[in-house]
Amino acid sequence: DVKVTQSSRYLVKRTGEKVFLECVQDMDHENMFWYRQDPGLGLRLIYFSYDVKMKEKGDIPEGYSVSREKKERFSLILESASTNQTSMYLCASSIQGALGNTIYFGEGSWLTVV
Amino acid sequence: AQSVAQPEDQVNVAEGNPLTVKCTYSVSGNPYLFWYVQYPNRGLQFLLKYITGDNLVKGSYGFEAEFNKSQTSFHLKKPSALVSDSALYFCAVRDIQNDMRFGAGTRLTVKP
């Protein structure tokens, strides 16, 4: 089975802090994604990466950056956390190539910024 | 750009009754359609997908979905609902640009 692991499930951070959300997948997938989930808005894509050191902006990249130094690891960085970034963050991965390839999700990271 | 609509925020059904969770989509070209389920405080779990072929797709946990090209719909169905099916359900569509777009989600509640 595909496993996407988000190391931090619940975090509480202060406004202005730098926050790192880590994600690791064990299936040698080329594509990795970070989504944000908010009630009534569904999932919104923040950033995705289709290869090591490659990144593409999604729909809501402002206030976020990402890092992909190794194929299995994709990190989301909040340079200066703000209260409007309080949300559930979901990491996902998939094989590259066919559009019918399934995207697999991690368990999510609940971030509260106070 | 592709988009997905889930017209119902909430669906309530009695245990044992059939359930339907609705999804309509808009995409240029051929659609690649997915259903995911999310249990409380968990990530999204893949249920089923339509790529091509038979319009009725069978997936995990007894769920199935019917692709209707003329109505641009991909409704999720189950013949007999269980209380344990209560969860948040997301429809998603992927198009040639390889982005996956999700609906806002439908909360299914199955009452005993």
Coordinates of C-alpha atoms in Angstrom, one line a residue:
Chain A
D1 CA 0.0 0.0 0.0
V2 CA 1.0 3.5 -0.7
K3 CA 2.0 5.4 2.4
V4 CA 2.2 9.1 2.7
T5 CA 3.3 10.2 6.1
Q6 CA 2.9 13.6 7.6
S7 CA 5.1 13.7 10.7
S8 CA 3.2 16.4 12.6
R9 CA -0.6 15.8 13.1
Y10 CA -1.3 18.7 15.4
L11 CA 0.6 21.9 15.8
V12 CA 0.1 25.2 17.6
K13 CA 2.3 28.1 16.5
R14 CA 2.5 31.7 17.3
T15 CA 2.0 34.5 14.8
G16 CA 5.2 35.3 13.0
E17 CA 6.8 32.0 13.6
K18 CA 8.4 30.0 10.8
V19 CA 6.6 26.7 10.4
F20 CA 7.8 23.5 8.7
L21 CA 5.3 20.8 7.6
E22 CA 7.1 17.6 6.5
C23 CA 5.8 14.9 4.2
V24 CA 7.4 11.6 3.2
Q25 CA 6.1 9.0 0.7
D26 CA 7.4 5.5 0.3
M27 CA 6.3 4.6 -3.2
D28 CA 8.9 6.4 -5.3
H29 CA 6.2 8.8 -6.7
E30 CA 7.4 11.6 -8.9
N31 CA 4.5 14.0 -8.1
M32 CA 3.9 15.4 -4.7
F33 CA 1.3 18.0 -3.6
W34 CA 0.4 20.2 -0.7
Y35 CA -3.3 21.1 -0.3
R36 CA -5.1 23.2 2.3
Q37 CA -8.6 22.1 3.5
D38 CA -11.1 24.6 4.9
P39 CA -14.8 24.0 5.6
G40 CA -17.0 24.8 2.6
L41 CA -14.0 25.4 0.4
G42 CA -12.9 21.8 -0.2
L43 CA -9.2 21.3 -1.0
R44 CA -7.1 24.0 -2.6
L45 CA -3.7 23.4 -4.1
I46 CA -0.9 25.3 -2.6
Y47 CA 2.1 23.9 -4.4
F48 CA 3.1 20.8 -6.3
S49 CA 6.3 19.2 -7.4
Y50 CA 6.9 16.8 -10.3
D51 CA 10.6 16.2 -9.6
V52 CA 13.3 16.8 -7.2
K53 CA 14.1 20.5 -6.8
M54 CA 11.1 21.3 -9.1
K55 CA 8.0 23.2 -7.9
E56 CA 5.0 24.8 -9.3
K57 CA 2.5 27.2 -7.7
G58 CA -1.0 26.1 -7.2
D59 CA -4.0 28.2 -6.6
I60 CA -3.0 29.8 -3.2
P61 CA 0.8 29.9 -2.9
E62 CA 0.9 33.3 -1.2
G63 CA 2.5 33.0 2.2
Y64 CA 3.9 29.6 1.6
S65 CA 7.0 28.0 0.1
V66 CA 8.1 24.4 -0.5
S67 CA 11.3 22.4 -0.6
R68 CA 11.9 19.1 -2.4
E69 CA 15.5 18.1 -1.9
K70 CA 14.8 14.3 -2.1
K71 CA 12.3 12.5 -4.2
E72 CA 10.5 11.0 -1.2
R73 CA 10.2 14.2 0.8
F74 CA 8.2 17.4 0.2
S75 CA 8.2 20.1 2.8
L76 CA 5.7 23.0 3.2
I77 CA 7.1 26.2 4.8
L78 CA 5.2 29.1 6.3
E79 CA 7.8 31.8 6.5
S80 CA 5.8 33.9 8.9
A81 CA 2.7 32.2 10.2
S82 CA -0.5 34.2 10.4
T83 CA -3.8 33.4 12.0
N84 CA -5.5 33.1 8.5
Q85 CA -3.2 30.1 7.9
T86 CA -4.9 28.1 10.6
S87 CA -6.2 25.1 8.7
M88 CA -5.8 21.4 7.8
Y89 CA -2.9 20.8 5.5
L90 CA -2.8 17.6 3.4
C91 CA 0.2 16.2 1.5
A92 CA -0.4 13.9 -1.4
S93 CA 1.6 12.0 -4.0
S94 CA 1.1 10.2 -7.3
I95 CA 2.9 8.5 -10.1
Q96 CA 3.7 10.8 -13.1
G97 CA 2.3 10.2 -16.5
A98 CA -1.3 9.2 -17.1
L99 CA -4.0 11.5 -15.9
G100 CA -6.0 8.6 -14.5
N101 CA -3.3 8.0 -11.9
T102 CA -4.7 8.2 -8.3
I103 CA -3.5 10.8 -5.9
Y104 CA -2.8 9.3 -2.4
F105 CA -3.1 11.5 0.7
G106 CA -1.5 11.6 4.1
E107 CA -3.4 11.8 7.3
G108 CA -3.3 15.6 7.5
S109 CA -1.7 18.2 9.7
W110 CA -3.9 20.4 11.8
L111 CA -2.2 23.8 12.2
T112 CA -3.4 26.4 14.7
V113 CA -1.8 29.8 14.6
V114 CA -2.4 32.0 17.7
Chain B
A1 CA -10.2 25.3 -16.4
Q2 CA -11.9 22.3 -14.9
S3 CA -14.2 22.5 -12.0
V4 CA -16.4 20.3 -9.9
A5 CA -19.6 21.1 -8.1
Q6 CA -21.2 19.1 -5.2
P7 CA -24.6 20.7 -5.0
E8 CA -25.5 19.3 -1.5
D9 CA -23.6 20.2 1.6
Q10 CA -25.3 17.5 3.6
V11 CA -27.1 14.3 2.8
N12 CA -29.0 12.3 5.4
V13 CA -30.2 8.8 4.8
A14 CA -31.5 6.0 7.0
E15 CA -29.4 2.9 7.4
G16 CA -30.3 0.2 4.8
N17 CA -31.6 2.8 2.4
P18 CA -29.8 3.6 -0.9
L19 CA -27.7 6.7 -0.9
T20 CA -26.6 9.1 -3.6
V21 CA -24.0 11.9 -3.4
K22 CA -24.1 14.2 -6.4
C23 CA -21.3 15.6 -8.4
T24 CA -21.2 17.6 -11.6
Y25 CA -18.1 18.6 -13.5
S26 CA -16.9 21.0 -16.2
V27 CA -13.7 20.1 -18.1
S28 CA -12.3 20.6 -21.6
G29 CA -11.5 17.3 -23.2
N30 CA -12.0 13.9 -21.6
P31 CA -12.7 14.0 -17.8
Y32 CA -10.8 11.9 -15.3
L33 CA -13.1 11.7 -12.3
F34 CA -12.5 10.6 -8.7
W35 CA -14.3 10.1 -5.4
Y36 CA -12.6 10.3 -2.1
V37 CA -13.9 9.8 1.5
Q38 CA -12.7 11.5 4.6
Y39 CA -13.4 10.3 8.1
P40 CA -13.0 12.6 11.1
N41 CA -9.5 13.9 11.7
R42 CA -8.2 11.7 8.8
G43 CA -6.8 12.3 5.4
L44 CA -8.6 11.5 2.2
Q45 CA -9.0 7.9 1.1
F46 CA -9.5 6.9 -2.5
L47 CA -12.8 5.3 -3.3
L48 CA -13.1 4.9 -7.1
K49 CA -12.3 6.6 -10.4
Y50 CA -13.6 6.9 -13.9
I51 CA -11.0 7.0 -16.7
T52 CA -12.7 5.5 -19.7
G53 CA -15.0 2.5 -20.6
D54 CA -18.0 1.3 -18.6
N55 CA -20.1 4.2 -17.2
L56 CA -20.7 2.3 -14.0
V57 CA -17.6 2.2 -11.9
K58 CA -17.3 0.0 -8.8
G59 CA -15.1 0.9 -5.9
S60 CA -14.2 0.3 -2.3
Y61 CA -16.7 -0.5 0.5
G62 CA -19.5 -1.3 -1.8
F63 CA -19.6 2.2 -3.4
E64 CA -20.2 2.7 -7.1
A65 CA -20.5 5.8 -9.3
E66 CA -22.2 6.4 -12.6
F67 CA -20.6 8.6 -15.2
N68 CA -23.1 10.5 -17.4
K69 CA -21.4 12.4 -20.2
S70 CA -24.6 14.2 -21.4
Q71 CA -25.4 15.5 -17.9
T72 CA -21.7 16.0 -17.0
S73 CA -22.3 14.1 -13.8
F74 CA -20.5 11.5 -11.7
H75 CA -22.8 10.6 -8.8
L76 CA -21.7 8.3 -6.0
K77 CA -24.1 5.6 -5.0
K78 CA -24.5 2.7 -2.6
P79 CA -27.5 0.3 -2.6
S80 CA -27.7 0.0 1.2
A81 CA -26.1 2.6 3.5
L82 CA -24.3 1.7 6.7
V83 CA -23.9 4.0 9.8
S84 CA -20.1 3.6 9.2
D85 CA -20.5 5.3 5.8
S86 CA -21.0 8.6 7.6
A87 CA -18.2 10.8 6.5
L88 CA -17.2 13.7 4.2
Y89 CA -17.2 12.8 0.5
F90 CA -15.2 14.7 -2.1
C91 CA -15.6 14.5 -5.9
A92 CA -12.5 15.5 -8.0
V93 CA -11.7 16.0 -11.6
R94 CA -8.4 16.0 -13.5
D95 CA -7.8 17.3 -17.0
I96 CA -5.1 17.6 -19.5
Q97 CA -3.2 20.1 -17.4
N98 CA -2.9 17.5 -14.7
D99 CA -4.3 19.6 -11.9
M100 CA -6.8 17.8 -9.7
R101 CA -9.8 20.0 -8.7
F102 CA -11.9 19.1 -5.7
G103 CA -15.5 19.9 -4.9
A104 CA -16.4 21.5 -1.6
G105 CA -17.4 18.2 -0.1
T106 CA -20.7 16.6 1.0
R107 CA -21.3 15.4 4.5
L108 CA -23.1 12.1 4.6
T109 CA -24.9 11.1 7.7
V110 CA -26.5 7.7 8.0
K111 CA -28.9 7.3 10.8
P112 CA -29.6 4.0 12.5

